Amino acid sequence: MEIMREILLALDKKRPRKRSANVENPYLKGNFAHVGAEYDDETLEVVEGTLPSNLNGTLYRMSPAPKFQPLNPTLYHWFDGDGMIDSFQIARGKVTHKNRWVKTAKLALEEKAGRALFGGIRDLALSTPMEGWFAMGFTPGEIVKMQVNLIRGKQPTPDQIRRVLSVMDRANTSIAWMAGRLLTLVEGSGAHDIDPGTLDTRGPFNFNGLLDPLKGGMVAHPKINPHDGTIYTFGYWGDRGGLTYHVIGPDGKSRLNRDIELPYPAMMHDFSVTESRAIFYHLPSVLHMEDVTNSNTIRWEPSKGARIVVVPRDNLNPVRSFDIPTCYIFHALNAYDDGDSVVLDVVRYPRLPLFEPGGENPNAPIDEYSPGVLVRLTLNVVTGRLTERVLDDTACEFPVVDPRYATRRHTVGWVAARKQPTCGRGFFNSIGYVRYDLGEVKYKTFGPSQYTNEPLFIPHNSQAAEGVGYLITTVYNADTDKSDLVLLDAQNPDAAPVAVVRIPRRVPYGFHGTWVDADVSQLT
């Protein structure tokens, strides 16, 4: 066995590895690149305004941060980075900051080796060296047999797929407080349990075995009932069309799970939940995991059709499917019931962004894609009639709602937006305040070289009216290469900031975050 291992390692070193010459990956540069280390920053300086004395809690943010140089920088995808948490603890008018990598199984193996061992979404099979396959627990005999089986059209065994999925779990997309824990989330896997104070990784967490990676684990956007803590989530299948829907109690115990078959396997990043229904967006971002020699694993195939799938939120039947015009939806702001209809506020793209740009660079800058815009979809689940209203044609993403109004009728929301001109070194330089009651969006623009992440809403107190509170976000200054923590009046974001806190370094562009009040996090 050892001789076969040495032979495979020797042959692997001679294996040609395809590279695209002279193609720069923008997602490994500037503020997309991670900061390179873990830091503890005590007592950050408030450079403008004043932090409210009654604001006590922690902002947690997730970003993809590859600890080691990717094996194939050309094929590295922004979604491939190792998860890094930035936390900003606010108490008594002061702020402390720290960042930590999530200690996934994948990161542990690479830290032991001192270098990257695994490819990502596009190039797991193409770039992963033999050493990486051995690190996953594959024996030389298994590797040879698996390659022969793939040539014959036979798929790996469930155990082998589980080992592969374990290194695809990068824990890098979102972070949420649910079931009494701080959990990091990523598409297609379970969660990781994080100590809310130290940011130490306590270990993987899958709700007592409920989340099966062979059925997609869970997405990074669970919906949490603000009234009782019930968790709604799902995982989509990679090998065939379908998903597994879960309802989980606030105690972390399963209340309902059901399989729903769909016409083809698709990347389904987010979904919506109302007080009576769960709504899934099955759109033609088609998964092709069967072809391991092709880096184009997620393909835009509009001929396959697009649909919205509606099921009762808390029981098994029926499943209703409604064909809709082709589009792609990464994120939903909120949804609510309106008689026989569901009202769905989403950011809609004409086609899938961040994949298949159509040029020579597999990672084209974001401004080469058609922008997403904020739309309201109203679907009558009796007649199937769909109406659409574009709230604003400004490019936007990361829509958020007052979390106390999740699953029920809301009148306001917020988005990160791109208002021209910018210096081209980031995505979003504005925050939009969405007034659904007035049908308008007002913008706070930071400037051509200042870029925001997702804004999050914090109510003034539990009794405050909808939207009465603060927005909190990080803002990167491309000219100084540093970031600020910014607190805004949620109803007047274009006014002078409530407070600006200087961070002695930059906070990388990331995905999603959460605010956890101090009296909640101290319950652990």
XYZ file of C-alpha atoms in Angstrom:
524
model
C 0.000 0.000 0.000
C 2.841 2.408 0.844
C 4.514 1.675 -2.502
C 1.272 2.483 -4.340
C 0.988 5.681 -2.332
C 4.495 6.777 -3.366
C 3.779 5.931 -7.010
C 0.583 7.999 -6.995
C 2.376 10.935 -5.360
C 5.168 10.767 -7.938
C 2.734 10.578 -10.861
C 0.702 13.419 -9.408
C 3.727 15.728 -9.419
C 4.048 15.146 -13.167
C 0.348 15.700 -13.834
C -0.131 18.841 -15.968
C -2.251 21.450 -14.230
C -4.096 23.824 -16.451
C -3.551 27.542 -15.849
C -4.937 30.543 -17.658
C -2.063 32.880 -18.429
C -2.215 36.605 -17.724
C -5.657 36.478 -16.107
C -5.871 38.304 -12.793
C -8.383 37.226 -10.166
C -9.986 40.373 -8.677
C -11.297 38.376 -5.693
C -7.761 37.841 -4.393
C -6.848 41.552 -4.512
C -7.595 44.749 -2.625
C -10.276 44.467 0.026
C -11.361 41.063 -1.265
C -8.071 39.654 0.035
C -8.073 38.631 3.682
C -6.025 40.551 6.234
C -3.528 37.719 6.733
C -3.759 37.144 10.469
C -5.947 37.079 13.555
C -6.049 40.306 15.598
C -7.344 41.639 18.907
C -8.014 45.392 18.894
C -8.829 46.938 22.264
C -10.870 50.142 22.606
C -11.256 51.459 19.077
C -11.362 55.223 18.642
C -14.697 56.961 18.086
C -13.770 59.621 15.508
C -17.232 61.071 14.875
C -20.423 61.277 16.922
C -21.101 59.256 20.055
C -21.998 55.632 20.646
C -25.336 55.393 22.502
C -24.743 54.412 26.127
C -27.585 51.875 26.038
C -26.228 50.064 22.958
C -24.760 46.828 24.301
C -24.086 43.831 22.136
C -21.888 42.448 19.394
C -21.820 42.727 15.626
C -20.551 39.497 14.033
C -19.564 39.467 10.361
C -18.462 36.645 8.043
C -16.045 36.911 5.155
C -14.232 34.384 2.937
C -10.529 34.451 3.827
C -8.276 31.784 2.266
C -5.525 31.221 4.815
C -3.205 29.775 2.186
C -2.603 30.735 -1.435
C -5.197 28.870 -3.526
C -3.880 25.982 -5.601
C -5.216 27.564 -8.785
C -5.685 31.327 -8.307
C -7.325 31.661 -11.735
C -10.120 29.250 -10.807
C -10.463 30.425 -7.191
C -14.040 31.574 -6.582
C -15.011 34.203 -4.013
C -17.175 31.546 -2.314
C -14.114 29.290 -1.748
C -12.392 31.222 1.056
C -12.027 29.925 4.604
C -14.564 31.507 6.919
C -13.335 34.383 9.081
C -15.412 36.072 11.782
C -14.999 39.737 12.686
C -16.653 40.726 15.961
C -17.248 44.235 17.269
C -18.327 44.229 20.913
C -20.015 47.460 22.003
C -20.510 48.187 25.704
C -20.790 51.419 27.689
C -19.867 53.549 24.686
C -16.685 51.601 23.853
C -15.831 49.100 21.082
C -13.395 46.188 20.920
C -12.662 44.164 17.792
C -11.242 40.730 17.057
C -11.177 38.337 14.136
C -10.781 34.554 14.028
C -10.838 31.839 11.399
C -13.507 29.177 11.811
C -11.609 25.976 12.576
C -13.175 23.677 10.009
C -11.930 20.171 9.229
C -10.592 21.500 5.932
C -8.616 24.295 7.581
C -7.190 21.909 10.191
C -5.799 19.631 7.471
C -4.234 22.542 5.593
C -2.749 24.064 8.756
C -1.116 20.715 9.506
C 0.351 20.609 5.978
C 1.248 24.316 6.004
C -0.294 24.938 2.577
C -3.485 24.598 0.553
C -4.517 21.008 -0.157
C -7.898 21.349 -1.839
C -9.478 23.030 -4.827
C -12.854 24.711 -4.582
C -16.186 24.997 -6.366
C -14.604 24.989 -9.808
C -11.521 22.869 -9.356
C -11.789 20.376 -6.496
C -11.095 17.463 -8.851
C -8.850 19.457 -11.179
C -6.447 21.060 -8.697
C -6.511 18.943 -5.518
C -3.158 17.128 -5.328
C -2.836 13.491 -4.347
C -1.734 14.643 -0.904
C -5.139 16.271 -0.489
C -6.990 13.074 -1.369
C -4.887 11.165 1.146
C -5.637 13.848 3.759
C -9.362 13.207 3.199
C -8.789 9.579 4.165
C -8.730 7.982 0.725
C -6.428 5.002 0.319
C -4.382 4.486 -2.863
C -6.628 1.565 -3.792
C -9.761 3.660 -3.331
C -8.357 6.450 -5.482
C -7.505 4.137 -8.362
C -10.853 2.349 -8.145
C -12.746 5.660 -7.941
C -11.009 6.977 -11.059
C -11.828 3.780 -12.963
C -15.454 3.996 -11.831
C -15.707 7.626 -12.958
C -14.470 6.631 -16.424
C -17.219 3.993 -16.447
C -19.806 6.558 -15.379
C -20.180 5.265 -11.807
C -20.411 7.771 -9.001
C -18.398 7.627 -5.742
C -19.963 5.894 -2.754
C -21.931 7.900 -0.163
C -19.024 7.617 2.280
C -16.597 8.944 -0.304
C -18.908 11.840 -1.130
C -19.157 12.708 2.571
C -15.370 12.913 2.804
C -15.246 15.228 -0.184
C -18.045 17.414 1.194
C -16.192 17.756 4.497
C -13.464 19.815 2.777
C -15.998 21.860 0.810
C -17.397 23.127 4.122
C -15.691 26.535 4.364
C -18.095 28.016 7.006
C -17.794 31.413 5.338
C -21.207 32.845 4.425
C -23.328 33.885 7.380
C -23.554 33.789 11.139
C -26.725 33.638 13.197
C -27.935 33.268 16.749
C -30.363 30.347 16.893
C -31.167 27.402 19.143
C -29.252 29.229 21.879
C -25.977 29.168 19.949
C -23.860 31.355 17.702
C -23.589 29.352 14.471
C -21.622 29.984 11.287
C -23.330 28.797 8.117
C -22.413 27.954 4.552
C -24.303 26.446 1.657
C -24.410 22.658 1.515
C -23.147 21.764 5.003
C -24.066 21.854 8.654
C -23.069 24.651 11.013
C -20.124 25.399 13.314
C -20.726 26.322 16.946
C -18.788 29.451 17.965
C -18.014 30.826 21.420
C -19.635 34.294 21.287
C -16.908 35.899 23.422
C -13.629 34.303 22.338
C -14.745 33.306 18.804
C -13.196 29.883 19.434
C -14.725 27.142 17.289
C -16.438 24.641 19.569
C -16.964 22.224 16.706
C -19.394 21.188 13.958
C -23.100 21.387 14.766
C -25.840 19.637 12.790
C -28.861 19.627 15.111
C -28.315 16.085 16.444
C -27.688 14.559 13.040
C -30.647 16.214 11.327
C -28.606 17.852 8.557
C -27.407 15.319 5.995
C -24.660 16.648 3.683
C -25.812 14.184 1.017
C -29.091 16.111 0.992
C -27.467 19.525 0.963
C -27.070 20.131 4.700
C -28.635 23.563 5.058
C -28.417 26.894 3.282
C -26.814 29.945 4.877
C -30.141 31.808 5.141
C -32.410 30.145 7.710
C -35.493 32.109 8.675
C -36.148 32.540 12.382
C -39.598 33.286 13.769
C -39.028 36.393 15.925
C -41.890 35.460 18.243
C -40.900 31.959 19.323
C -37.443 31.226 17.843
C -38.599 28.476 15.465
C -36.049 27.879 12.693
C -36.998 27.265 9.050
C -34.313 26.088 6.644
C -33.539 23.681 3.814
C -30.770 22.018 1.866
C -30.802 21.501 -1.897
C -29.588 18.286 -3.501
C -26.495 18.277 -5.679
C -26.934 15.029 -7.567
C -30.585 15.370 -8.609
C -33.367 17.905 -8.523
C -34.802 18.414 -5.079
C -34.509 19.809 -1.576
C -35.059 18.804 2.037
C -37.104 21.265 4.093
C -36.641 21.500 7.872
C -38.600 23.059 10.702
C -36.541 23.125 13.910
C -37.722 24.209 17.342
C -35.903 26.852 19.415
C -34.505 23.953 21.440
C -32.717 22.651 18.319
C -34.992 19.613 17.946
C -36.598 18.677 14.640
C -40.298 19.384 14.249
C -40.642 18.609 10.545
C -38.484 17.561 7.620
C -39.656 16.634 4.161
C -38.145 15.911 0.768
C -39.440 17.829 -2.239
C -38.462 16.645 -5.718
C -37.730 19.218 -8.439
C -37.043 18.979 -12.195
C -33.267 19.557 -12.064
C -30.500 20.263 -9.501
C -30.013 23.996 -8.987
C -28.135 26.347 -6.693
C -30.886 27.733 -4.429
C -29.129 30.277 -2.245
C -32.080 31.740 -0.318
C -35.811 31.290 0.220
C -38.717 33.091 1.870
C -41.062 32.294 4.736
C -44.374 33.872 5.722
C -46.656 33.162 8.682
C -48.204 30.240 6.803
C -45.976 29.315 3.833
C -42.420 28.507 2.769
C -41.421 29.706 -0.717
C -38.499 28.323 -2.737
C -36.890 29.871 -5.822
C -35.986 27.070 -8.243
C -34.116 28.951 -10.968
C -31.886 27.704 -13.828
C -28.494 27.939 -12.093
C -27.966 24.271 -12.872
C -25.517 22.102 -10.923
C -23.253 19.798 -12.918
C -21.387 17.806 -10.298
C -21.273 14.755 -12.548
C -18.534 16.192 -14.790
C -15.439 16.465 -12.567
C -13.183 17.464 -15.477
C -15.131 20.684 -16.186
C -14.570 23.772 -14.034
C -17.976 25.125 -15.025
C -19.875 23.311 -12.278
C -22.755 25.820 -12.025
C -24.246 26.786 -15.383
C -26.922 29.207 -16.483
C -29.429 27.161 -18.527
C -32.614 29.226 -18.980
C -34.136 26.618 -21.292
C -34.784 24.480 -18.205
C -37.338 26.981 -16.931
C -37.809 28.847 -13.654
C -40.397 28.375 -10.937
C -41.525 29.373 -7.476
C -42.450 26.464 -5.213
C -44.875 27.073 -2.348
C -45.565 24.709 0.566
C -47.400 25.089 3.885
C -44.885 26.333 6.426
C -45.633 23.913 9.256
C -47.067 20.755 7.676
C -46.506 18.408 4.753
C -49.015 19.148 1.996
C -49.579 20.331 -0.669
C -46.625 21.331 -2.865
C -47.499 23.909 -5.522
C -45.197 24.991 -8.330
C -45.631 28.124 -10.451
C -43.654 28.870 -13.617
C -42.160 32.378 -13.697
C -40.057 34.385 -16.173
C -36.399 33.403 -16.117
C -34.327 35.266 -13.521
C -31.990 34.645 -10.606
C -32.464 35.574 -6.939
C -29.595 35.449 -4.482
C -31.316 37.160 -1.558
C -34.780 37.898 -0.241
C -35.582 40.862 2.010
C -38.776 39.439 3.522
C -42.148 37.946 2.618
C -45.674 37.980 3.981
C -49.163 36.602 3.373
C -51.823 38.763 1.757
C -54.964 36.657 1.508
C -54.556 34.200 -1.381
C -51.235 35.810 -2.318
C -47.686 35.871 -1.038
C -45.730 39.119 -1.291
C -42.021 38.519 -1.960
C -39.465 41.308 -1.740
C -36.253 40.179 -3.428
C -33.224 41.348 -5.389
C -33.732 39.994 -8.907
C -31.071 39.470 -11.603
C -31.815 38.835 -15.287
C -29.299 35.943 -15.142
C -26.926 34.283 -12.697
C -24.080 36.592 -11.552
C -20.598 35.556 -10.323
C -20.584 32.490 -12.578
C -20.131 32.165 -16.339
C -19.195 35.756 -17.223
C -18.704 34.717 -20.842
C -15.192 36.143 -21.238
C -11.709 34.746 -20.745
C -11.680 35.488 -17.014
C -13.820 33.109 -14.914
C -13.848 35.809 -12.194
C -14.827 39.017 -13.939
C -15.396 42.178 -11.839
C -18.938 42.624 -10.611
C -19.671 45.565 -12.932
C -19.397 43.217 -15.909
C -22.579 41.450 -14.797
C -26.128 42.692 -15.199
C -27.072 44.298 -11.868
C -29.628 43.042 -9.404
C -32.538 45.371 -8.629
C -35.078 45.450 -5.835
C -38.454 44.085 -6.908
C -41.721 43.116 -5.263
C -43.257 39.906 -6.585
C -46.877 39.152 -5.716
C -47.969 35.577 -6.412
C -51.579 34.480 -6.155
C -51.294 30.857 -5.070
C -54.849 30.089 -6.230
C -54.719 31.472 -9.780
C -50.928 31.401 -10.267
C -50.938 35.032 -11.410
C -47.618 36.764 -10.808
C -47.192 40.536 -10.782
C -43.902 42.388 -10.487
C -43.096 45.897 -9.340
C -39.578 47.310 -9.601
C -38.982 49.476 -6.533
C -35.855 51.096 -7.943
C -33.484 50.402 -10.834
C -30.326 51.073 -8.794
C -27.951 48.113 -8.527
C -28.263 46.650 -5.032
C -27.820 43.584 -2.861
C -27.868 42.336 0.754
C -31.485 43.353 1.507
C -32.476 43.357 5.198
C -35.627 43.884 7.203
C -36.330 44.805 10.814
C -35.903 41.236 12.182
C -38.925 41.633 14.450
C -41.036 41.741 11.271
C -39.569 38.646 9.632
C -42.290 36.459 8.009
C -44.992 39.139 8.406
C -46.038 42.395 6.713
C -43.318 45.024 6.739
C -43.237 48.615 5.508
C -39.500 49.382 5.451
C -36.192 47.720 4.624
C -32.586 48.486 3.678
C -30.105 47.468 0.963
C -26.470 47.973 0.046
C -26.397 49.806 -3.296
C -24.085 51.102 -6.000
C -24.536 54.744 -6.948
C -22.108 56.096 -9.535
C -19.448 57.233 -9.730
C -17.117 54.890 -7.832
C -13.385 54.284 -8.094
C -13.994 50.677 -9.124
C -12.417 48.998 -6.105
C -15.587 47.640 -4.528
C -19.249 46.827 -5.022
C -21.500 49.102 -3.011
C -20.903 52.690 -1.946
C -24.419 53.477 -0.677
C -27.140 52.284 1.647
C -30.746 52.462 0.509
C -33.652 53.062 2.892
C -36.683 51.386 1.315
C -40.104 52.841 2.084
C -42.639 50.331 0.811
C -45.460 52.441 2.239
C -44.348 55.355 0.020
C -42.926 53.331 -2.880
C -39.536 55.027 -2.726
C -35.874 54.411 -1.851
C -33.615 57.060 -0.336
C -29.835 56.648 -0.416
C -26.898 57.447 1.805
C -23.829 57.587 -0.479
C -20.433 57.365 1.177
C -18.379 58.530 -1.783
C -16.579 57.180 -4.840
C -13.922 55.286 -2.864
C -15.858 54.209 0.249
C -17.646 50.865 0.177
C -20.149 49.373 2.553
C -20.940 45.809 3.485
C -24.432 44.550 4.322
C -26.232 46.942 6.727
C -27.951 45.448 9.775
C -30.817 46.924 11.780
C -30.809 47.297 15.575
C -34.046 48.557 17.204
C -33.735 51.263 19.841
C -35.446 48.841 22.208
C -37.823 45.891 22.020
C -40.864 48.203 22.072
C -39.666 50.580 19.339
C -41.851 50.947 16.254
C -40.830 49.227 13.013
C -37.620 50.689 11.619
C -36.931 52.930 14.625
C -33.336 52.207 15.530
C -29.842 52.080 14.080
C -28.087 50.654 11.049
C -24.651 49.202 11.678
C -22.099 48.294 9.018
C -18.429 48.481 8.119
C -17.235 50.937 5.471
C -13.955 50.413 3.624
C -11.943 53.410 2.414
C -10.045 52.349 -0.701
C -7.774 55.404 -0.484
C -6.533 54.740 3.062
C -6.927 50.925 2.912
C -8.688 50.948 6.290
C -12.245 50.467 7.490
C -14.649 52.190 9.864
C -17.498 50.818 11.906
C -20.437 53.117 11.131
C -23.678 53.585 13.053
C -26.526 55.400 11.278
C -30.048 56.498 12.118
C -32.046 53.783 10.351
C -34.827 56.169 9.332
C -32.457 58.942 8.275
C -29.342 57.162 7.008
C -28.345 60.156 4.863
C -27.995 62.335 7.986
C -24.678 62.683 9.814
C -23.659 59.316 11.296
C -24.632 58.608 14.886
C -21.060 57.359 15.358
C -17.992 56.458 13.314
C -15.418 54.141 14.887
C -11.957 53.876 13.349
C -10.564 50.373 12.820
C -6.740 50.176 12.633
C -6.951 47.946 9.563
C -9.409 47.016 6.851
C -12.336 44.610 7.227
C -12.570 42.544 4.015
C -15.652 42.529 1.837
C -17.807 39.718 3.098
C -21.268 38.327 3.004
C -23.552 38.400 6.030
C -23.594 39.259 9.694
C -25.797 39.452 12.757
C -26.264 41.676 15.789
C -26.617 39.901 19.138
C -27.704 41.849 22.214
C -25.482 41.390 25.247
C -28.285 39.974 27.370
C -28.809 37.231 24.777
C -25.196 36.156 24.199
C -24.510 35.966 27.934
C -27.077 33.185 28.280
C -24.634 30.589 26.901
